[in-house]
Amino acid sequence: QKNRKLGRWVENQRNMRRKLSTERVDLLNSIGFVWNVQDGQWDNMYVRLCAYKERYGDCVVPQRHDDDPKLGGWVHMQRSRKKYLSEDRKQRLNALGFVWNAYQNKRPNQLPHQ
């Protein structure tokens, strides 16, 4: 019951954003409130990609990565939808060393981590 009430409240804040006071918007922003759910999901996956890079030293995630099965699919989607990504997202991925073509100039022993 509590989670439903919180969920409705969050949804109301998102729907009413343009009508909220500047103070309320600032307070919500200060706690990391996610205004756009899709942005929040993208950011979550980006953080997971950062962790992958920290562990393996690159962003060449296999599509079927056992440690994080969803991450490989997400990376594949970023590559296939590159022309639709915002410049900010492309810049963030590029800054991380994102590999847009996982097989370009790769020898067999350098293919994505299994």
mmCIF file of N, CA and C in Angstrom:
data_model
loop_
_atom_site.group_PDB
_atom_site.id
_atom_site.type_symbol
_atom_site.label_atom_id
_atom_site.label_comp_id
_atom_site.label_asym_id
_atom_site.label_seq_id
_atom_site.Cartn_x
_atom_site.Cartn_y
_atom_site.Cartn_z
ATOM 1 N N GLN A 1 0.828 -1.201 0.000
ATOM 2 C CA GLN A 1 0.000 0.000 0.000
ATOM 3 C C GLN A 1 0.869 1.261 0.000
ATOM 4 N N LYS A 2 1.907 1.256 0.849
ATOM 5 C CA LYS A 2 2.802 2.412 0.902
ATOM 6 C C LYS A 2 3.464 2.650 -0.443
ATOM 7 N N ASN A 3 3.926 1.575 -1.076
ATOM 8 C CA ASN A 3 4.609 1.715 -2.365
ATOM 9 C C ASN A 3 3.676 2.272 -3.431
ATOM 10 N N ARG A 4 2.414 1.878 -3.405
ATOM 11 C CA ARG A 4 1.446 2.415 -4.376
ATOM 12 C C ARG A 4 1.242 3.906 -4.173
ATOM 13 N N LYS A 5 1.125 4.310 -2.919
ATOM 14 C CA LYS A 5 0.937 5.732 -2.622
ATOM 15 C C LYS A 5 2.155 6.536 -3.069
ATOM 16 N N LEU A 6 3.332 6.008 -2.779
ATOM 17 C CA LEU A 6 4.552 6.687 -3.195
ATOM 18 C C LEU A 6 4.621 6.751 -4.713
ATOM 19 N N GLY A 7 4.272 5.668 -5.366
ATOM 20 C CA GLY A 7 4.283 5.637 -6.825
ATOM 21 C C GLY A 7 3.340 6.670 -7.430
ATOM 22 N N ARG A 8 2.151 6.788 -6.850
ATOM 23 C CA ARG A 8 1.188 7.793 -7.332
ATOM 24 C C ARG A 8 1.722 9.209 -7.094
ATOM 25 N N TRP A 9 2.334 9.409 -5.924
ATOM 26 C CA TRP A 9 2.894 10.724 -5.613
ATOM 27 C C TRP A 9 3.997 11.079 -6.610
ATOM 28 N N VAL A 10 4.897 10.135 -6.889
ATOM 29 C CA VAL A 10 5.982 10.374 -7.848
ATOM 30 C C VAL A 10 5.402 10.696 -9.222
ATOM 31 N N GLU A 11 4.433 9.918 -9.638
ATOM 32 C CA GLU A 11 3.798 10.165 -10.940
ATOM 33 C C GLU A 11 3.157 11.545 -10.991
ATOM 34 N N ASN A 12 2.528 11.949 -9.910
ATOM 35 C CA ASN A 12 1.917 13.283 -9.849
ATOM 36 C C ASN A 12 2.974 14.379 -9.955
ATOM 37 N N GLN A 13 4.112 14.192 -9.285
ATOM 38 C CA GLN A 13 5.174 15.203 -9.367
ATOM 39 C C GLN A 13 5.652 15.344 -10.808
ATOM 40 N N ARG A 14 5.814 14.200 -11.472
ATOM 41 C CA ARG A 14 6.268 14.237 -12.872
ATOM 42 C C ARG A 14 5.239 14.918 -13.766
ATOM 43 N N ASN A 15 3.980 14.574 -13.572
ATOM 44 C CA ASN A 15 2.922 15.152 -14.407
ATOM 45 C C ASN A 15 2.709 16.635 -14.159
ATOM 46 N N MET A 16 2.966 17.078 -12.939
ATOM 47 C CA MET A 16 2.709 18.463 -12.551
ATOM 48 C C MET A 16 3.975 19.324 -12.575
ATOM 49 N N ARG A 17 5.054 18.812 -13.127
ATOM 50 C CA ARG A 17 6.347 19.493 -13.040
ATOM 51 C C ARG A 17 6.265 20.964 -13.437
ATOM 52 N N ARG A 18 5.599 21.253 -14.510
ATOM 53 C CA ARG A 18 5.529 22.642 -14.992
ATOM 54 C C ARG A 18 4.733 23.543 -14.055
ATOM 55 N N LYS A 19 3.913 22.946 -13.214
ATOM 56 C CA LYS A 19 3.094 23.727 -12.292
ATOM 57 C C LYS A 19 3.694 23.788 -10.881
ATOM 58 N N LEU A 20 4.724 23.005 -10.643
ATOM 59 C CA LEU A 20 5.351 23.000 -9.318
ATOM 60 C C LEU A 20 6.160 24.268 -9.105
ATOM 61 N N SER A 21 6.291 24.653 -7.851
ATOM 62 C CA SER A 21 7.116 25.825 -7.537
ATOM 63 C C SER A 21 8.582 25.508 -7.838
ATOM 64 N N THR A 22 9.332 26.551 -8.071
ATOM 65 C CA THR A 22 10.766 26.398 -8.318
ATOM 66 C C THR A 22 11.434 25.736 -7.119
ATOM 67 N N GLU A 23 10.985 26.093 -5.919
ATOM 68 C CA GLU A 23 11.557 25.513 -4.705
ATOM 69 C C GLU A 23 11.335 24.005 -4.655
ATOM 70 N N ARG A 24 10.136 23.570 -5.014
ATOM 71 C CA ARG A 24 9.843 22.129 -4.981
ATOM 72 C C ARG A 24 10.676 21.396 -6.020
ATOM 73 N N VAL A 25 10.756 21.956 -7.220
ATOM 74 C CA VAL A 25 11.564 21.331 -8.276
ATOM 75 C C VAL A 25 13.017 21.245 -7.829
ATOM 76 N N ASP A 26 13.529 22.323 -7.227
ATOM 77 C CA ASP A 26 14.910 22.324 -6.744
ATOM 78 C C ASP A 26 15.126 21.274 -5.660
ATOM 79 N N LEU A 27 14.170 21.143 -4.748
ATOM 80 C CA LEU A 27 14.284 20.130 -3.696
ATOM 81 C C LEU A 27 14.296 18.721 -4.286
ATOM 82 N N LEU A 28 13.398 18.471 -5.225
ATOM 83 C CA LEU A 28 13.359 17.160 -5.861
ATOM 84 C C LEU A 28 14.649 16.886 -6.636
ATOM 85 N N ASN A 29 15.133 17.895 -7.338
ATOM 86 C CA ASN A 29 16.405 17.735 -8.061
ATOM 87 C C ASN A 29 17.557 17.451 -7.103
ATOM 88 N N SER A 30 17.523 18.079 -5.936
ATOM 89 C CA SER A 30 18.628 17.927 -4.968
ATOM 90 C C SER A 30 18.739 16.500 -4.434
ATOM 91 N N ILE A 31 17.646 15.733 -4.488
ATOM 92 C CA ILE A 31 17.692 14.338 -4.029
ATOM 93 C C ILE A 31 17.810 13.368 -5.197
ATOM 94 N N GLY A 32 18.046 13.903 -6.395
ATOM 95 C CA GLY A 32 18.231 13.040 -7.560
ATOM 96 C C GLY A 32 16.939 12.509 -8.137
ATOM 97 N N PHE A 33 15.863 13.249 -7.963
ATOM 98 C CA PHE A 33 14.568 12.826 -8.498
ATOM 99 C C PHE A 33 14.671 12.623 -10.005
ATOM 100 N N VAL A 34 14.115 11.521 -10.479
ATOM 101 C CA VAL A 34 14.157 11.201 -11.906
ATOM 102 C C VAL A 34 12.856 11.663 -12.534
ATOM 103 N N TRP A 35 12.949 12.676 -13.376
ATOM 104 C CA TRP A 35 11.758 13.236 -14.017
ATOM 105 C C TRP A 35 11.301 12.381 -15.195
ATOM 106 N N ASN A 36 12.244 11.806 -15.880
ATOM 107 C CA ASN A 36 11.924 10.992 -17.048
ATOM 108 C C ASN A 36 12.404 9.572 -16.763
ATOM 109 N N VAL A 37 11.473 8.637 -16.681
ATOM 110 C CA VAL A 37 11.792 7.262 -16.317
ATOM 111 C C VAL A 37 12.793 6.651 -17.300
ATOM 112 N N GLN A 38 12.624 6.925 -18.590
ATOM 113 C CA GLN A 38 13.538 6.366 -19.584
ATOM 114 C C GLN A 38 14.964 6.885 -19.375
ATOM 115 N N ASP A 39 15.101 8.156 -19.018
ATOM 116 C CA ASP A 39 16.431 8.694 -18.726
ATOM 117 C C ASP A 39 17.036 7.978 -17.524
ATOM 118 N N GLY A 40 16.225 7.729 -16.528
ATOM 119 C CA GLY A 40 16.705 7.025 -15.340
ATOM 120 C C GLY A 40 17.175 5.622 -15.666
ATOM 121 N N GLN A 41 16.438 4.936 -16.530
ATOM 122 C CA GLN A 41 16.835 3.590 -16.924
ATOM 123 C C GLN A 41 18.135 3.625 -17.728
ATOM 124 N N TRP A 42 18.260 4.608 -18.631
ATOM 125 C CA TRP A 42 19.485 4.728 -19.427
ATOM 126 C C TRP A 42 20.667 4.994 -18.495
ATOM 127 N N ASP A 43 20.478 5.904 -17.545
ATOM 128 C CA ASP A 43 21.560 6.237 -16.603
ATOM 129 C C ASP A 43 21.963 5.014 -15.774
ATOM 130 N N ASN A 44 20.988 4.226 -15.365
ATOM 131 C CA ASN A 44 21.263 3.013 -14.607
ATOM 132 C C ASN A 44 22.132 2.063 -15.421
ATOM 133 N N MET A 45 21.796 1.861 -16.675
ATOM 134 C CA MET A 45 22.581 0.968 -17.530
ATOM 135 C C MET A 45 23.968 1.553 -17.793
ATOM 136 N N TYR A 46 24.057 2.857 -17.918
ATOM 137 C CA TYR A 46 25.353 3.509 -18.115
ATOM 138 C C TYR A 46 26.269 3.249 -16.911
ATOM 139 N N VAL A 47 25.710 3.335 -15.719
ATOM 140 C CA VAL A 47 26.480 3.061 -14.500
ATOM 141 C C VAL A 47 26.967 1.609 -14.517
ATOM 142 N N ARG A 48 26.112 0.706 -14.970
ATOM 143 C CA ARG A 48 26.505 -0.702 -15.060
ATOM 144 C C ARG A 48 27.622 -0.891 -16.092
ATOM 145 N N LEU A 49 27.560 -0.132 -17.188
ATOM 146 C CA LEU A 49 28.632 -0.184 -18.184
ATOM 147 C C LEU A 49 29.937 0.344 -17.583
ATOM 148 N N CYS A 50 29.857 1.396 -16.792
ATOM 149 C CA CYS A 50 31.051 1.926 -16.113
ATOM 150 C C CYS A 50 31.672 0.858 -15.210
ATOM 151 N N ALA A 51 30.836 0.128 -14.501
ATOM 152 C CA ALA A 51 31.333 -0.947 -13.624
ATOM 153 C C ALA A 51 31.983 -2.055 -14.452
ATOM 154 N N TYR A 52 31.387 -2.373 -15.589
ATOM 155 C CA TYR A 52 31.958 -3.382 -16.481
ATOM 156 C C TYR A 52 33.342 -2.934 -16.943
ATOM 157 N N LYS A 53 33.450 -1.681 -17.346
ATOM 158 C CA LYS A 53 34.744 -1.170 -17.817
ATOM 159 C C LYS A 53 35.775 -1.204 -16.697
ATOM 160 N N GLU A 54 35.350 -0.864 -15.501
ATOM 161 C CA GLU A 54 36.254 -0.908 -14.352
ATOM 162 C C GLU A 54 36.794 -2.326 -14.149
ATOM 163 N N ARG A 55 35.938 -3.304 -14.326
ATOM 164 C CA ARG A 55 36.337 -4.698 -14.109
ATOM 165 C C ARG A 55 37.168 -5.264 -15.258
ATOM 166 N N TYR A 56 36.740 -4.989 -16.514
ATOM 167 C CA TYR A 56 37.364 -5.627 -17.673
ATOM 168 C C TYR A 56 38.295 -4.711 -18.472
ATOM 169 N N GLY A 57 38.232 -3.408 -18.228
ATOM 170 C CA GLY A 57 39.144 -2.493 -18.898
ATOM 171 C C GLY A 57 38.674 -1.975 -20.246
ATOM 172 N N ASP A 58 37.480 -2.360 -20.657
ATOM 173 C CA ASP A 58 36.939 -1.864 -21.931
ATOM 174 C C ASP A 58 35.417 -1.897 -21.886
ATOM 175 N N CYS A 59 34.807 -1.450 -22.979
ATOM 176 C CA CYS A 59 33.340 -1.417 -23.073
ATOM 177 C C CYS A 59 32.824 -2.424 -24.094
ATOM 178 N N VAL A 60 33.596 -3.447 -24.376
ATOM 179 C CA VAL A 60 33.204 -4.461 -25.353
ATOM 180 C C VAL A 60 32.468 -5.570 -24.607
ATOM 181 N N VAL A 61 31.179 -5.346 -24.373
ATOM 182 C CA VAL A 61 30.365 -6.272 -23.598
ATOM 183 C C VAL A 61 29.732 -7.291 -24.547
ATOM 184 N N PRO A 62 29.891 -8.581 -24.263
ATOM 185 C CA PRO A 62 29.224 -9.573 -25.113
ATOM 186 C C PRO A 62 27.708 -9.499 -24.920
ATOM 187 N N GLN A 63 26.977 -9.837 -25.958
ATOM 188 C CA GLN A 63 25.519 -9.776 -25.847
ATOM 189 C C GLN A 63 24.988 -10.701 -24.766
ATOM 190 N N ARG A 64 25.666 -11.787 -24.523
ATOM 191 C CA ARG A 64 25.235 -12.734 -23.489
ATOM 192 C C ARG A 64 26.271 -12.783 -22.357
ATOM 193 N N HIS A 65 26.406 -11.685 -21.673
ATOM 194 C CA HIS A 65 27.361 -11.577 -20.568
ATOM 195 C C HIS A 65 26.723 -12.162 -19.314
ATOM 196 N N ASP A 66 27.311 -13.230 -18.789
ATOM 197 C CA ASP A 66 26.713 -13.955 -17.665
ATOM 198 C C ASP A 66 26.532 -13.115 -16.405
ATOM 199 N N ASP A 67 27.498 -12.246 -16.120
ATOM 200 C CA ASP A 67 27.425 -11.456 -14.884
ATOM 201 C C ASP A 67 26.298 -10.427 -14.906
ATOM 202 N N ASP A 68 25.950 -9.959 -16.091
ATOM 203 C CA ASP A 68 24.918 -8.926 -16.226
ATOM 204 C C ASP A 68 24.236 -9.108 -17.585
ATOM 205 N N PRO A 69 23.317 -10.053 -17.686
ATOM 206 C CA PRO A 69 22.712 -10.398 -18.976
ATOM 207 C C PRO A 69 22.068 -9.226 -19.723
ATOM 208 N N LYS A 70 21.492 -8.292 -19.021
ATOM 209 C CA LYS A 70 20.826 -7.165 -19.690
ATOM 210 C C LYS A 70 21.822 -6.168 -20.274
ATOM 211 N N LEU A 71 23.005 -6.087 -19.691
ATOM 212 C CA LEU A 71 23.982 -5.098 -20.130
ATOM 213 C C LEU A 71 24.411 -5.326 -21.574
ATOM 214 N N GLY A 72 24.669 -6.558 -21.956
ATOM 215 C CA GLY A 72 25.078 -6.845 -23.325
ATOM 216 C C GLY A 72 24.032 -6.421 -24.337
ATOM 217 N N GLY A 73 22.770 -6.679 -24.041
ATOM 218 C CA GLY A 73 21.688 -6.261 -24.924
ATOM 219 C C GLY A 73 21.577 -4.745 -25.007
ATOM 220 N N TRP A 74 21.782 -4.081 -23.878
ATOM 221 C CA TRP A 74 21.712 -2.619 -23.851
ATOM 222 C C TRP A 74 22.833 -2.023 -24.687
ATOM 223 N N VAL A 75 24.047 -2.561 -24.543
ATOM 224 C CA VAL A 75 25.186 -2.065 -25.327
ATOM 225 C C VAL A 75 24.911 -2.259 -26.812
ATOM 226 N N HIS A 76 24.394 -3.430 -27.167
ATOM 227 C CA HIS A 76 24.056 -3.697 -28.568
ATOM 228 C C HIS A 76 23.044 -2.662 -29.085
ATOM 229 N N MET A 77 22.056 -2.334 -28.263
ATOM 230 C CA MET A 77 21.040 -1.351 -28.672
ATOM 231 C C MET A 77 21.655 0.040 -28.851
ATOM 232 N N GLN A 78 22.607 0.398 -28.025
ATOM 233 C CA GLN A 78 23.245 1.716 -28.179
ATOM 234 C C GLN A 78 23.956 1.783 -29.522
ATOM 235 N N ARG A 79 24.626 0.684 -29.872
ATOM 236 C CA ARG A 79 25.325 0.643 -31.162
ATOM 237 C C ARG A 79 24.343 0.737 -32.321
ATOM 238 N N SER A 80 23.272 -0.031 -32.248
ATOM 239 C CA SER A 80 22.332 -0.083 -33.372
ATOM 240 C C SER A 80 21.486 1.179 -33.481
ATOM 241 N N ARG A 81 21.363 1.940 -32.398
ATOM 242 C CA ARG A 81 20.538 3.155 -32.416
ATOM 243 C C ARG A 81 21.386 4.425 -32.284
ATOM 244 N N LYS A 82 22.651 4.335 -32.625
ATOM 245 C CA LYS A 82 23.571 5.461 -32.453
ATOM 246 C C LYS A 82 23.041 6.747 -33.063
ATOM 247 N N LYS A 83 22.489 6.660 -34.272
ATOM 248 C CA LYS A 83 22.038 7.892 -34.931
ATOM 249 C C LYS A 83 20.843 8.531 -34.218
ATOM 250 N N TYR A 84 20.178 7.795 -33.345
ATOM 251 C CA TYR A 84 19.026 8.327 -32.606
ATOM 252 C C TYR A 84 19.383 8.800 -31.204
ATOM 253 N N LEU A 85 20.597 8.494 -30.754
ATOM 254 C CA LEU A 85 21.005 8.911 -29.406
ATOM 255 C C LEU A 85 21.245 10.417 -29.356
ATOM 256 N N SER A 86 20.964 10.999 -28.220
ATOM 257 C CA SER A 86 21.259 12.426 -28.048
ATOM 258 C C SER A 86 22.770 12.631 -28.067
ATOM 259 N N GLU A 87 23.178 13.846 -28.387
ATOM 260 C CA GLU A 87 24.604 14.161 -28.391
ATOM 261 C C GLU A 87 25.205 13.948 -27.002
ATOM 262 N N ASP A 88 24.450 14.281 -25.963
ATOM 263 C CA ASP A 88 24.934 14.099 -24.599
ATOM 264 C C ASP A 88 25.246 12.631 -24.329
ATOM 265 N N ARG A 89 24.346 11.741 -24.727
ATOM 266 C CA ARG A 89 24.572 10.312 -24.497
ATOM 267 C C ARG A 89 25.760 9.815 -25.313
ATOM 268 N N LYS A 90 25.863 10.240 -26.555
ATOM 269 C CA LYS A 90 27.012 9.829 -27.375
ATOM 270 C C LYS A 90 28.312 10.305 -26.745
ATOM 271 N N GLN A 91 28.321 11.544 -26.255
ATOM 272 C CA GLN A 91 29.530 12.087 -25.628
ATOM 273 C C GLN A 91 29.897 11.314 -24.371
ATOM 274 N N ARG A 92 28.891 10.971 -23.577
ATOM 275 C CA ARG A 92 29.153 10.207 -22.361
ATOM 276 C C ARG A 92 29.737 8.836 -22.689
ATOM 277 N N LEU A 93 29.170 8.182 -23.696
ATOM 278 C CA LEU A 93 29.687 6.877 -24.104
ATOM 279 C C LEU A 93 31.097 7.001 -24.686
ATOM 280 N N ASN A 94 31.302 8.000 -25.526
ATOM 281 C CA ASN A 94 32.629 8.207 -26.111
ATOM 282 C C ASN A 94 33.680 8.479 -25.034
ATOM 283 N N ALA A 95 33.316 9.285 -24.042
ATOM 284 C CA ALA A 95 34.252 9.613 -22.963
ATOM 285 C C ALA A 95 34.647 8.364 -22.173
ATOM 286 N N LEU A 96 33.758 7.393 -22.147
ATOM 287 C CA LEU A 96 34.018 6.139 -21.440
ATOM 288 C C LEU A 96 34.865 5.186 -22.281
ATOM 289 N N GLY A 97 35.004 5.511 -23.566
ATOM 290 C CA GLY A 97 35.746 4.621 -24.463
ATOM 291 C C GLY A 97 34.849 3.587 -25.105
ATOM 292 N N PHE A 98 33.588 3.947 -25.293
ATOM 293 C CA PHE A 98 32.621 3.032 -25.896
ATOM 294 C C PHE A 98 33.078 2.612 -27.287
ATOM 295 N N VAL A 99 32.938 1.339 -27.594
ATOM 296 C CA VAL A 99 33.328 0.795 -28.887
ATOM 297 C C VAL A 99 32.058 0.660 -29.726
ATOM 298 N N TRP A 100 31.947 1.483 -30.755
ATOM 299 C CA TRP A 100 30.727 1.502 -31.565
ATOM 300 C C TRP A 100 30.638 0.300 -32.501
ATOM 301 N N ASN A 101 31.774 -0.239 -32.894
ATOM 302 C CA ASN A 101 31.790 -1.447 -33.714
ATOM 303 C C ASN A 101 32.687 -2.445 -32.996
ATOM 304 N N ALA A 102 32.090 -3.384 -32.297
ATOM 305 C CA ALA A 102 32.843 -4.301 -31.439
ATOM 306 C C ALA A 102 33.816 -5.172 -32.210
ATOM 307 N N TYR A 103 33.590 -5.386 -33.486
ATOM 308 C CA TYR A 103 34.431 -6.301 -34.243
ATOM 309 C C TYR A 103 35.405 -5.596 -35.180
ATOM 310 N N GLN A 104 35.340 -4.279 -35.236
ATOM 311 C CA GLN A 104 36.233 -3.516 -36.105
ATOM 312 C C GLN A 104 37.672 -3.632 -35.592
ATOM 313 N N ASN A 105 38.554 -4.053 -36.468
ATOM 314 C CA ASN A 105 39.972 -4.176 -36.151
ATOM 315 C C ASN A 105 40.261 -5.080 -34.958
ATOM 316 N N LYS A 106 39.439 -6.085 -34.727
ATOM 317 C CA LYS A 106 39.664 -7.013 -33.622
ATOM 318 C C LYS A 106 40.139 -8.358 -34.154
ATOM 319 N N ARG A 107 41.166 -8.882 -33.522
ATOM 320 C CA ARG A 107 41.592 -10.241 -33.813
ATOM 321 C C ARG A 107 40.740 -11.171 -32.970
ATOM 322 N N PRO A 108 40.628 -12.458 -33.330
ATOM 323 C CA PRO A 108 39.775 -13.396 -32.580
ATOM 324 C C PRO A 108 40.023 -13.407 -31.077
ATOM 325 N N ASN A 109 41.280 -13.266 -30.652
ATOM 326 C CA ASN A 109 41.545 -13.296 -29.210
ATOM 327 C C ASN A 109 41.178 -11.989 -28.511
ATOM 328 N N GLN A 110 40.690 -10.992 -29.268
ATOM 329 C CA GLN A 110 40.300 -9.718 -28.675
ATOM 330 C C GLN A 110 38.795 -9.510 -28.734
ATOM 331 N N LEU A 111 38.056 -10.539 -29.084
ATOM 332 C CA LEU A 111 36.609 -10.404 -29.149
ATOM 333 C C LEU A 111 36.063 -10.183 -27.739
ATOM 334 N N PRO A 112 34.806 -9.772 -27.632
ATOM 335 C CA PRO A 112 34.248 -9.445 -26.308
ATOM 336 C C PRO A 112 34.472 -10.539 -25.278
ATOM 337 N N HIS A 113 34.569 -10.108 -24.032
ATOM 338 C CA HIS A 113 34.785 -11.035 -22.904
ATOM 339 C C HIS A 113 33.627 -12.005 -22.793
ATOM 340 N N GLN A 114 33.929 -13.237 -22.569
ATOM 341 C CA GLN A 114 32.893 -14.259 -22.387
ATOM 342 C C GLN A 114 32.739 -14.484 -20.904
#
